[in-house]
PDB file of C-alpha atoms and ligand atoms in Angstrom:
ATOM      1  CA  MET A   1     -96.818-108.492  -8.550  1.00 67.00           C
ATOM      2  CA  GLU A   2     -99.552-110.426  -9.711  1.00 87.00           C
ATOM      3  CA  ARG A   3    -103.108-110.241  -7.608  1.00 94.00           C
ATOM      4  CA  GLU A   4    -103.627-113.708  -6.743  1.00 97.00           C
ATOM      5  CA  ARG A   5    -107.356-115.204  -5.672  1.00 98.00           C
ATOM      6  CA  ILE A   6    -106.156-116.629  -2.301  1.00 98.00           C
ATOM      7  CA  VAL A   7    -108.775-118.756   0.266  1.00 98.00           C
ATOM      8  CA  VAL A   8    -107.724-118.622   3.919  1.00 99.00           C
ATOM      9  CA  LEU A   9    -109.764-121.602   5.607  1.00 98.00           C
ATOM     10  CA  SER A  10    -109.559-120.951   9.273  1.00 98.00           C
ATOM     11  CA  GLY A  11    -110.602-123.127  12.338  1.00 98.00           C
ATOM     12  CA  ALA A  12    -110.674-122.219  16.037  1.00 97.00           C
ATOM     13  CA  GLY A  13    -106.924-122.335  16.331  1.00 97.00           C
ATOM     14  CA  VAL A  14    -106.737-118.901  14.599  1.00 98.00           C
ATOM     15  CA  SER A  15    -108.377-117.802  17.627  1.00 98.00           C
ATOM     16  CA  ALA A  16    -106.756-119.855  20.196  1.00 97.00           C
ATOM     17  CA  GLU A  17    -104.182-116.788  20.884  1.00 97.00           C
ATOM     18  CA  SER A  18    -107.059-114.426  21.509  1.00 98.00           C
ATOM     19  CA  GLY A  19    -108.207-116.487  24.020  1.00 96.00           C
ATOM     20  CA  LEU A  20    -110.628-118.718  22.563  1.00 96.00           C
ATOM     21  CA  ARG A  21    -110.797-122.458  23.068  1.00 93.00           C
ATOM     22  CA  THR A  22    -110.379-124.775  20.617  1.00 94.00           C
ATOM     23  CA  PHE A  23    -112.467-127.937  19.961  1.00 93.00           C
ATOM     24  CA  ARG A  24    -110.317-131.191  20.215  1.00 90.00           C
ATOM     25  CA  SER A  25    -106.400-130.321  21.218  1.00 74.00           C
ATOM     26  CA  ASP A  26    -105.366-128.510  23.972  1.00 60.00           C
ATOM     27  CA  SER A  27    -104.617-124.924  22.885  1.00 52.00           C
ATOM     28  CA  ALA A  28    -102.207-121.739  23.975  1.00 55.00           C
ATOM     29  CA  THR A  29    -105.109-120.624  26.088  1.00 54.00           C
ATOM     30  CA  GLY A  30    -104.471-123.331  28.640  1.00 57.00           C
ATOM     31  CA  GLY A  31    -108.454-123.507  29.114  1.00 63.00           C
ATOM     32  CA  GLY A  32    -108.346-126.980  27.749  1.00 79.00           C
ATOM     33  CA  ALA A  33    -110.432-128.107  24.461  1.00 91.00           C
ATOM     34  CA  LEU A  34    -114.191-127.490  24.662  1.00 92.00           C
ATOM     35  CA  TRP A  35    -115.239-130.750  23.604  1.00 92.00           C
ATOM     36  CA  GLU A  36    -113.221-132.174  26.459  1.00 88.00           C
ATOM     37  CA  GLU A  37    -115.314-130.245  29.090  1.00 89.00           C
ATOM     38  CA  TYR A  38    -118.913-130.806  27.021  1.00 92.00           C
ATOM     39  CA  ARG A  39    -120.441-133.429  25.439  1.00 94.00           C
ATOM     40  CA  VAL A  40    -121.714-132.530  21.859  1.00 94.00           C
ATOM     41  CA  GLU A  41    -124.577-134.302  21.989  1.00 95.00           C
ATOM     42  CA  ASP A  42    -125.754-132.499  25.209  1.00 94.00           C
ATOM     43  CA  VAL A  43    -124.994-129.298  23.581  1.00 97.00           C
ATOM     44  CA  ALA A  44    -124.603-128.748  19.817  1.00 97.00           C
ATOM     45  CA  THR A  45    -127.358-131.098  18.130  1.00 98.00           C
ATOM     46  CA  PRO A  46    -130.822-130.811  17.357  1.00 98.00           C
ATOM     47  CA  GLY A  47    -131.735-133.660  19.410  1.00 98.00           C
ATOM     48  CA  ALA A  48    -130.030-131.426  22.776  1.00 98.00           C
ATOM     49  CA  TRP A  49    -131.940-128.444  21.497  1.00 98.00           C
ATOM     50  CA  GLU A  50    -135.080-130.516  21.965  1.00 97.00           C
ATOM     51  CA  ARG A  51    -134.035-131.860  25.314  1.00 97.00           C
ATOM     52  CA  ASP A  52    -132.933-129.294  26.805  1.00 97.00           C
ATOM     53  CA  PRO A  53    -132.866-126.000  25.119  1.00 97.00           C
ATOM     54  CA  ALA A  54    -132.193-123.980  27.631  1.00 97.00           C
ATOM     55  CA  LEU A  55    -128.280-125.780  28.344  1.00 97.00           C
ATOM     56  CA  VAL A  56    -128.082-125.027  24.969  1.00 97.00           C
ATOM     57  CA  LEU A  57    -128.454-121.904  25.057  1.00 98.00           C
ATOM     58  CA  ARG A  58    -126.623-121.463  28.210  1.00 97.00           C
ATOM     59  CA  PHE A  59    -123.660-122.766  26.412  1.00 97.00           C
ATOM     60  CA  TYR A  60    -124.001-120.524  23.794  1.00 97.00           C
ATOM     61  CA  ASP A  61    -124.302-117.593  26.148  1.00 97.00           C
ATOM     62  CA  GLN A  62    -121.158-118.501  27.413  1.00 96.00           C
ATOM     63  CA  ARG A  63    -119.257-118.708  24.045  1.00 97.00           C
ATOM     64  CA  ARG A  64    -120.935-115.372  23.111  1.00 97.00           C
ATOM     65  CA  ALA A  65    -119.351-113.753  26.217  1.00 96.00           C
ATOM     66  CA  GLN A  66    -116.172-114.762  25.611  1.00 96.00           C
ATOM     67  CA  VAL A  67    -116.347-113.682  21.816  1.00 97.00           C
ATOM     68  CA  LEU A  68    -117.137-110.107  22.758  1.00 96.00           C
ATOM     69  CA  ALA A  69    -114.146-109.885  25.409  1.00 97.00           C
ATOM     70  CA  ALA A  70    -111.785-111.182  22.721  1.00 98.00           C
ATOM     71  CA  ARG A  71    -109.913-109.149  20.530  1.00 98.00           C
ATOM     72  CA  PRO A  72    -108.243-110.185  16.859  1.00 98.00           C
ATOM     73  CA  ASN A  73    -104.897-111.151  16.969  1.00 98.00           C
ATOM     74  CA  ALA A  74    -101.977-111.170  14.887  1.00 98.00           C
ATOM     75  CA  ALA A  75    -103.256-113.908  12.142  1.00 98.00           C
ATOM     76  CA  HIS A  76    -106.563-112.190  11.589  1.00 99.00           C
ATOM     77  CA  LEU A  77    -104.530-108.847  11.098  1.00 98.00           C
ATOM     78  CA  ALA A  78    -102.486-110.221   8.872  1.00 98.00           C
ATOM     79  CA  ILE A  79    -105.160-112.430   7.028  1.00 99.00           C
ATOM     80  CA  ALA A  80    -106.893-108.964   6.362  1.00 98.00           C
ATOM     81  CA  ALA A  81    -103.835-107.208   5.336  1.00 98.00           C
ATOM     82  CA  LEU A  82    -103.296-109.882   2.650  1.00 98.00           C
ATOM     83  CA  GLU A  83    -106.555-108.017   0.793  1.00 98.00           C
ATOM     84  CA  ARG A  84    -103.847-104.682   0.602  1.00 96.00           C
ATOM     85  CA  ALA A  85    -102.638-106.911  -2.829  1.00 97.00           C
ATOM     86  CA  HIS A  86    -104.912-109.693  -3.294  1.00 98.00           C
ATOM     87  CA  HIS A  87    -108.041-111.065  -3.734  1.00 98.00           C
ATOM     88  CA  VAL A  88    -108.979-113.087  -0.391  1.00 98.00           C
ATOM     89  CA  ASP A  89    -112.179-114.926   0.905  1.00 98.00           C
ATOM     90  CA  VAL A  90    -112.203-116.178   4.249  1.00 99.00           C
ATOM     91  CA  VAL A  91    -113.726-119.769   4.751  1.00 98.00           C
ATOM     92  CA  THR A  92    -113.948-120.059   8.532  1.00 98.00           C
ATOM     93  CA  GLN A  93    -115.525-122.711  10.640  1.00 98.00           C
ATOM     94  CA  ASN A  94    -115.204-120.224  13.523  1.00 98.00           C
ATOM     95  CA  ILE A  95    -118.387-118.910  15.065  1.00 98.00           C
ATOM     96  CA  ASP A  96    -117.108-115.828  16.147  1.00 98.00           C
ATOM     97  CA  ASP A  97    -116.092-112.409  14.308  1.00 98.00           C
ATOM     98  CA  LEU A  98    -112.825-111.410  14.907  1.00 98.00           C
ATOM     99  CA  HIS A  99    -111.806-112.268  11.088  1.00 99.00           C
ATOM    100  CA  GLU A 100    -114.580-109.331  10.502  1.00 98.00           C
ATOM    101  CA  ARG A 101    -113.166-107.146  13.216  1.00 98.00           C
ATOM    102  CA  ALA A 102    -109.396-107.197  11.932  1.00 98.00           C
ATOM    103  CA  GLY A 103    -111.090-105.976   8.505  1.00 98.00           C
ATOM    104  CA  SER A 104    -111.583-108.940   6.462  1.00 98.00           C
ATOM    105  CA  THR A 105    -114.050-107.998   3.804  1.00 98.00           C
ATOM    106  CA  ARG A 106    -115.305-111.144   2.437  1.00 98.00           C
ATOM    107  CA  VAL A 107    -115.909-114.037   5.289  1.00 98.00           C
ATOM    108  CA  LEU A 108    -118.072-117.001   4.968  1.00 98.00           C
ATOM    109  CA  HIS A 109    -119.168-118.724   8.153  1.00 98.00           C
ATOM    110  CA  LEU A 110    -119.375-122.312   7.347  1.00 98.00           C
ATOM    111  CA  HIS A 111    -120.470-123.461  10.678  1.00 98.00           C
ATOM    112  CA  GLY A 112    -122.683-120.191  11.851  1.00 98.00           C
ATOM    113  CA  GLU A 113    -122.256-117.102  14.019  1.00 98.00           C
ATOM    114  CA  VAL A 114    -122.615-116.849  17.605  1.00 98.00           C
ATOM    115  CA  LEU A 115    -123.379-113.221  17.624  1.00 98.00           C
ATOM    116  CA  LYS A 116    -126.811-114.105  15.945  1.00 98.00           C
ATOM    117  CA  ALA A 117    -130.241-115.838  16.328  1.00 98.00           C
ATOM    118  CA  ARG A 118    -132.636-117.458  13.784  1.00 98.00           C
ATOM    119  CA  SER A 119    -135.862-118.342  13.275  1.00 98.00           C
ATOM    120  CA  THR A 120    -136.619-121.851  14.220  1.00 97.00           C
ATOM    121  CA  ALA A 121    -140.065-121.197  11.641  1.00 97.00           C
ATOM    122  CA  ASP A 122    -137.934-119.789   8.547  1.00 96.00           C
ATOM    123  CA  PRO A 123    -134.207-120.277   8.270  1.00 95.00           C
ATOM    124  CA  HIS A 124    -134.139-117.025   6.205  1.00 96.00           C
ATOM    125  CA  ILE A 125    -135.038-115.153   9.269  1.00 98.00           C
ATOM    126  CA  VAL A 126    -131.548-114.263  11.043  1.00 98.00           C
ATOM    127  CA  LEU A 127    -131.007-111.401  13.356  1.00 97.00           C
ATOM    128  CA  PRO A 128    -128.488-109.964  15.297  1.00 97.00           C
ATOM    129  CA  ILE A 129    -128.461-110.824  19.335  1.00 96.00           C
ATOM    130  CA  ALA A 130    -128.731-107.344  21.478  1.00 83.00           C
ATOM    131  CA  GLY A 131    -128.208-108.088  24.599  1.00 83.00           C
ATOM    132  CA  PRO A 132    -125.800-110.590  26.730  1.00 86.00           C
ATOM    133  CA  SER A 133    -128.170-113.744  26.309  1.00 94.00           C
ATOM    134  CA  LEU A 134    -130.623-115.436  23.849  1.00 97.00           C
ATOM    135  CA  ARG A 135    -133.779-116.993  26.014  1.00 96.00           C
ATOM    136  CA  LEU A 136    -136.746-118.954  25.875  1.00 97.00           C
ATOM    137  CA  GLY A 137    -139.695-116.715  24.865  1.00 97.00           C
ATOM    138  CA  ASP A 138    -137.209-114.536  22.169  1.00 97.00           C
ATOM    139  CA  LEU A 139    -139.498-114.905  19.578  1.00 97.00           C
ATOM    140  CA  CYS A 140    -138.652-114.111  15.780  1.00 97.00           C
ATOM    141  CA  PRO A 141    -140.847-111.364  14.001  1.00 96.00           C
ATOM    142  CA  ARG A 142    -143.288-114.361  12.897  1.00 96.00           C
ATOM    143  CA  GLY A 143    -143.753-115.384  16.560  1.00 97.00           C
ATOM    144  CA  ALA A 144    -141.323-118.559  16.719  1.00 98.00           C
ATOM    145  CA  GLN A 145    -139.141-119.202  19.228  1.00 98.00           C
ATOM    146  CA  LEU A 146    -135.518-118.271  18.174  1.00 98.00           C
ATOM    147  CA  ARG A 147    -132.476-120.552  18.031  1.00 98.00           C
ATOM    148  CA  PRO A 148    -128.462-119.906  17.994  1.00 98.00           C
ATOM    149  CA  HIS A 149    -127.575-119.363  14.288  1.00 98.00           C
ATOM    150  CA  ILE A 150    -125.027-122.169  14.629  1.00 98.00           C
ATOM    151  CA  VAL A 151    -124.791-125.412  12.297  1.00 98.00           C
ATOM    152  CA  TRP A 152    -125.300-128.357  14.961  1.00 98.00           C
ATOM    153  CA  PHE A 153    -123.961-131.763  14.493  1.00 97.00           C
ATOM    154  CA  GLY A 154    -126.082-133.788  12.238  1.00 96.00           C
ATOM    155  CA  GLU A 155    -127.579-130.778  10.387  1.00 97.00           C
ATOM    156  CA  PRO A 156    -126.345-129.620   6.520  1.00 97.00           C
ATOM    157  CA  VAL A 157    -124.188-126.931   6.039  1.00 98.00           C
ATOM    158  CA  PRO A 158    -125.814-124.737   3.546  1.00 97.00           C
ATOM    159  CA  LEU A 159    -122.928-122.731   2.608  1.00 98.00           C
ATOM    160  CA  ILE A 160    -120.535-125.776   1.303  1.00 98.00           C
ATOM    161  CA  ARG A 161    -121.155-125.455  -1.858  1.00 98.00           C
ATOM    162  CA  ASP A 162    -120.294-121.832  -2.094  1.00 98.00           C
ATOM    163  CA  ALA A 163    -116.983-122.527   0.073  1.00 98.00           C
ATOM    164  CA  GLU A 164    -116.149-125.444  -2.417  1.00 98.00           C
ATOM    165  CA  GLU A 165    -116.568-123.199  -5.407  1.00 98.00           C
ATOM    166  CA  LEU A 166    -114.432-120.290  -3.718  1.00 98.00           C
ATOM    167  CA  ILE A 167    -111.532-123.143  -3.464  1.00 98.00           C
ATOM    168  CA  ALA A 168    -112.014-123.972  -6.657  1.00 98.00           C
ATOM    169  CA  ARG A 169    -111.276-120.796  -8.095  1.00 98.00           C
ATOM    170  CA  ALA A 170    -108.770-120.294  -5.985  1.00 98.00           C
ATOM    171  CA  ASP A 171    -104.903-119.551  -6.867  1.00 98.00           C
ATOM    172  CA  ARG A 172    -103.800-120.457  -3.518  1.00 98.00           C
ATOM    173  CA  LEU A 173    -105.088-121.981  -0.581  1.00 98.00           C
ATOM    174  CA  ILE A 174    -104.027-121.187   2.970  1.00 98.00           C
ATOM    175  CA  ILE A 175    -105.627-123.792   5.763  1.00 98.00           C
ATOM    176  CA  VAL A 176    -104.558-122.271   9.316  1.00 98.00           C
ATOM    177  CA  GLY A 177    -105.768-123.571  12.823  1.00 98.00           C
ATOM    178  CA  THR A 178    -108.226-126.278  11.466  1.00 98.00           C
ATOM    179  CA  SER A 179    -107.367-130.331  12.955  1.00 97.00           C
ATOM    180  CA  LEU A 180    -109.421-131.065   9.509  1.00 97.00           C
ATOM    181  CA  GLN A 181    -111.751-133.746  11.266  1.00 96.00           C
ATOM    182  CA  VAL A 182    -115.126-132.280  10.526  1.00 96.00           C
ATOM    183  CA  TYR A 183    -116.813-133.081   7.097  1.00 97.00           C
ATOM    184  CA  PRO A 184    -118.300-131.494   5.020  1.00 97.00           C
ATOM    185  CA  ALA A 185    -115.736-128.622   5.704  1.00 97.00           C
ATOM    186  CA  ALA A 186    -112.926-130.798   5.788  1.00 97.00           C
ATOM    187  CA  GLY A 187    -113.676-132.177   2.596  1.00 98.00           C
ATOM    188  CA  ALA A 188    -113.609-128.776   1.048  1.00 98.00           C
ATOM    189  CA  VAL A 189    -109.757-128.697   0.539  1.00 98.00           C
ATOM    190  CA  ASN A 190    -110.094-131.216  -2.250  1.00 97.00           C
ATOM    191  CA  ALA A 191    -111.568-128.994  -4.206  1.00 98.00           C
ATOM    192  CA  LEU A 192    -108.105-126.986  -5.006  1.00 98.00           C
ATOM    193  CA  ARG A 193    -107.252-127.478  -8.323  1.00 97.00           C
ATOM    194  CA  PRO A 194    -104.220-130.026  -8.543  1.00 96.00           C
ATOM    195  CA  GLY A 195    -100.826-128.028  -8.625  1.00 96.00           C
ATOM    196  CA  ARG A 196    -102.046-124.749  -6.794  1.00 97.00           C
ATOM    197  CA  PRO A 197    -100.156-123.914  -3.889  1.00 97.00           C
ATOM    198  CA  ALA A 198    -101.095-124.496  -0.571  1.00 98.00           C
ATOM    199  CA  HIS A 199    -100.038-124.154   3.169  1.00 98.00           C
ATOM    200  CA  VAL A 200    -101.059-125.258   6.151  1.00 98.00           C
ATOM    201  CA  ILE A 201    -100.181-123.507   9.431  1.00 98.00           C
ATOM    202  CA  ASP A 202    -100.349-125.454  12.811  1.00 98.00           C
ATOM    203  CA  PRO A 203     -98.015-126.506  14.891  1.00 97.00           C
ATOM    204  CA  GLU A 204     -99.686-130.309  14.886  1.00 96.00           C
ATOM    205  CA  ASP A 205     -99.875-132.545  11.991  1.00 96.00           C
ATOM    206  CA  VAL A 206    -102.999-132.079   9.784  1.00 96.00           C
ATOM    207  CA  PRO A 207    -104.767-134.750   7.349  1.00 96.00           C
ATOM    208  CA  TYR A 208    -104.181-132.538   3.992  1.00 97.00           C
ATOM    209  CA  HIS A 209    -100.675-133.694   2.245  1.00 96.00           C
ATOM    210  CA  PRO A 210    -100.803-133.299  -1.550  1.00 95.00           C
ATOM    211  CA  PRO A 211     -97.702-133.030  -3.162  1.00 93.00           C
ATOM    212  CA  GLY A 212     -96.037-129.554  -2.605  1.00 88.00           C
ATOM    213  CA  VAL A 213     -98.254-128.065   0.315  1.00 97.00           C
ATOM    214  CA  GLU A 214     -96.082-126.429   2.772  1.00 98.00           C
ATOM    215  CA  HIS A 215     -96.340-127.274   6.593  1.00 98.00           C
ATOM    216  CA  ILE A 216     -95.816-123.960   8.258  1.00 98.00           C
ATOM    217  CA  ARG A 217     -95.508-125.825  12.126  1.00 98.00           C
ATOM    218  CA  GLN A 218     -96.025-122.673  14.058  1.00 98.00           C
ATOM    219  CA  THR A 219     -99.008-120.916  15.707  1.00 98.00           C
ATOM    220  CA  ALA A 220    -100.776-118.798  13.558  1.00 98.00           C
ATOM    221  CA  GLY A 221    -100.142-115.527  15.127  1.00 98.00           C
ATOM    222  CA  ALA A 222     -96.362-116.334  14.382  1.00 98.00           C
ATOM    223  CA  GLY A 223     -96.784-118.445  11.016  1.00 98.00           C
ATOM    224  CA  MET A 224     -99.438-116.148   9.243  1.00 98.00           C
ATOM    225  CA  PRO A 225     -97.795-112.792  10.015  1.00 98.00           C
ATOM    226  CA  ALA A 226     -94.623-114.407   8.290  1.00 98.00           C
ATOM    227  CA  LEU A 227     -96.329-115.914   4.774  1.00 98.00           C
ATOM    228  CA  ALA A 228     -98.684-112.580   4.928  1.00 98.00           C
ATOM    229  CA  ALA A 229     -95.238-110.516   4.756  1.00 97.00           C
ATOM    230  CA  ARG A 230     -94.142-113.509   2.013  1.00 97.00           C
ATOM    231  CA  LEU A 231     -97.215-112.978   0.173  1.00 97.00           C
ATOM    232  CA  LEU A 232     -97.244-109.270  -0.256  1.00 96.00           C
ATOM    233  CA  GLY A 233     -93.644-109.432  -1.352  1.00 91.00           C
ATOM    234  CA  LYS A 234     -92.297-108.051   1.615  1.00 62.00           C
ATOM    235  CA  ALA A 235     -88.750-109.097   3.533  1.00 43.00           C
ATOM    236  CA  GLN A 236     -89.459-111.476   6.342  1.00 41.00           C
TER     237      GLN A 236
HETATM  238  P1  OAD B   1    -110.073-128.159  16.592  1.00 62.09           P
HETATM  239  O1  OAD B   1    -110.033-127.821  17.898  1.00 62.09           O
HETATM  240  O2  OAD B   1    -110.731-129.431  15.782  1.00 62.09           O
HETATM  241  O3  OAD B   1    -108.759-128.269  15.706  1.00 62.09           O
HETATM  242  C1  OAD B   1    -108.049-126.746  16.368  1.00 62.09           C
HETATM  243  C2  OAD B   1    -106.291-127.053  15.282  1.00 62.09           C
HETATM  244  O4  OAD B   1    -105.937-125.897  15.549  1.00 62.09           O
HETATM  245  C3  OAD B   1    -105.709-127.992  15.955  1.00 62.09           C
HETATM  246  O5  OAD B   1    -104.937-128.840  14.876  1.00 62.09           O
HETATM  247  C4  OAD B   1    -104.777-127.469  16.588  1.00 62.09           C
HETATM  248  O6  OAD B   1    -103.418-128.237  16.654  1.00 62.09           O
HETATM  249  C5  OAD B   1    -104.960-126.006  16.211  1.00 62.09           C
HETATM  250  N1  OAD B   1    -104.005-125.007  17.029  1.00 62.09           N
HETATM  251  C6  OAD B   1    -104.267-124.834  18.174  1.00 62.09           C
HETATM  252  N2  OAD B   1    -103.811-123.740  18.774  1.00 62.09           N
HETATM  253  C7  OAD B   1    -103.285-122.978  17.645  1.00 62.09           C
HETATM  254  C8  OAD B   1    -102.627-121.631  17.480  1.00 62.09           C
HETATM  255  N3  OAD B   1    -102.456-121.288  18.105  1.00 62.09           N
HETATM  256  N4  OAD B   1    -102.352-121.450  15.896  1.00 62.09           N
HETATM  257  C9  OAD B   1    -102.566-122.333  15.304  1.00 62.09           C
HETATM  258  N5  OAD B   1    -103.177-123.461  15.278  1.00 62.09           N
HETATM  259  C10 OAD B   1    -103.268-124.065  16.353  1.00 62.09           C
HETATM  260  O7  OAD B   1    -110.940-126.762  15.698  1.00 62.09           O
HETATM  261  P2  OAD B   1    -111.720-127.013  14.319  1.00 62.09           P
HETATM  262  O8  OAD B   1    -110.750-127.917  13.580  1.00 62.09           O
HETATM  263  O9  OAD B   1    -112.193-125.308  13.811  1.00 62.09           O
HETATM  264  O10 OAD B   1    -117.862-127.670  14.444  1.00 62.09           O
HETATM  265  O11 OAD B   1    -112.984-127.860  15.029  1.00 62.09           O
HETATM  266  C11 OAD B   1    -113.648-127.688  13.330  1.00 62.09           C
HETATM  267  C12 OAD B   1    -115.208-127.908  14.230  1.00 62.09           C
HETATM  268  O12 OAD B   1    -115.197-128.783  14.919  1.00 62.09           O
HETATM  269  C13 OAD B   1    -115.922-126.679  14.912  1.00 62.09           C
HETATM  270  O13 OAD B   1    -116.145-125.369  13.662  1.00 62.09           O
HETATM  271  C14 OAD B   1    -116.685-126.979  15.613  1.00 62.09           C
HETATM  272  C15 OAD B   1    -116.137-128.192  15.732  1.00 62.09           C
HETATM  273  O14 OAD B   1    -117.222-129.419  16.791  1.00 62.09           O
HETATM  274  C16 OAD B   1    -119.373-127.051  15.146  1.00 62.09           C
HETATM  275  O15 OAD B   1    -119.213-126.691  16.442  1.00 62.09           O
HETATM  276  C17 OAD B   1    -120.534-127.441  14.083  1.00 62.09           C
END
């Protein structure tokens, strides 16, 4: 079987069965969607950070605690298993580390990582967060306040070009658990060369309908292992 370059574009739905809430639609977790409980402009924008940094830090402390308590599910594991036979790049909008913990070795985090902090003086200074919380007064080595290493609404997405280049070089694209509502991440799918196979794994409709795309209307935990088995050449 030929070794393919596969890009997996993932979103919150891939982590739903690990107990992490999605942003827009009610998920298998039963916890309700995050953006139904919080207003984006209160917790996930540069303006929110200016107005009430303590609230922003509390919001991401909660997200971090939930990520640390969660475990990779069958979908993360199946994506990692694809590396046995293929060259796989994961482009994720998720801020959790479940792809890495499942064993994926090339993971690009378009929207940042909740387990890391970044200097407000120099975006290149990125540090792991040691304790359960990031606090006002936690400083980078240059003496500036640390902020969550998250791409907020209204901020540029520094890795979007890298993601588009990976998708442009891909032989196959797998889109799993993302509503494709947030740009520029959602637009990166258009970099796939015409005629390359694409699959969408999502119980709901997703606005991506090029000719020949396969929509697998299952949860990630069911659909991803089945697709991975197919791509690894095993019987399902
Ligand atoms: P959304 O919450 O917008 O979409 C989640 C998608 O996952 C939907 O299409 C659901 O149908 C699907 N879904 C739910 N449960 C699933 C399951 N068990 N298996 C498979 N699919 C399932 O989340 P994202 O598209 O990731 O950005 O959101 C994109 C960005 O918007 C996030 O990265 C975040 C958010 O605001 C920032 O915070 C910058």
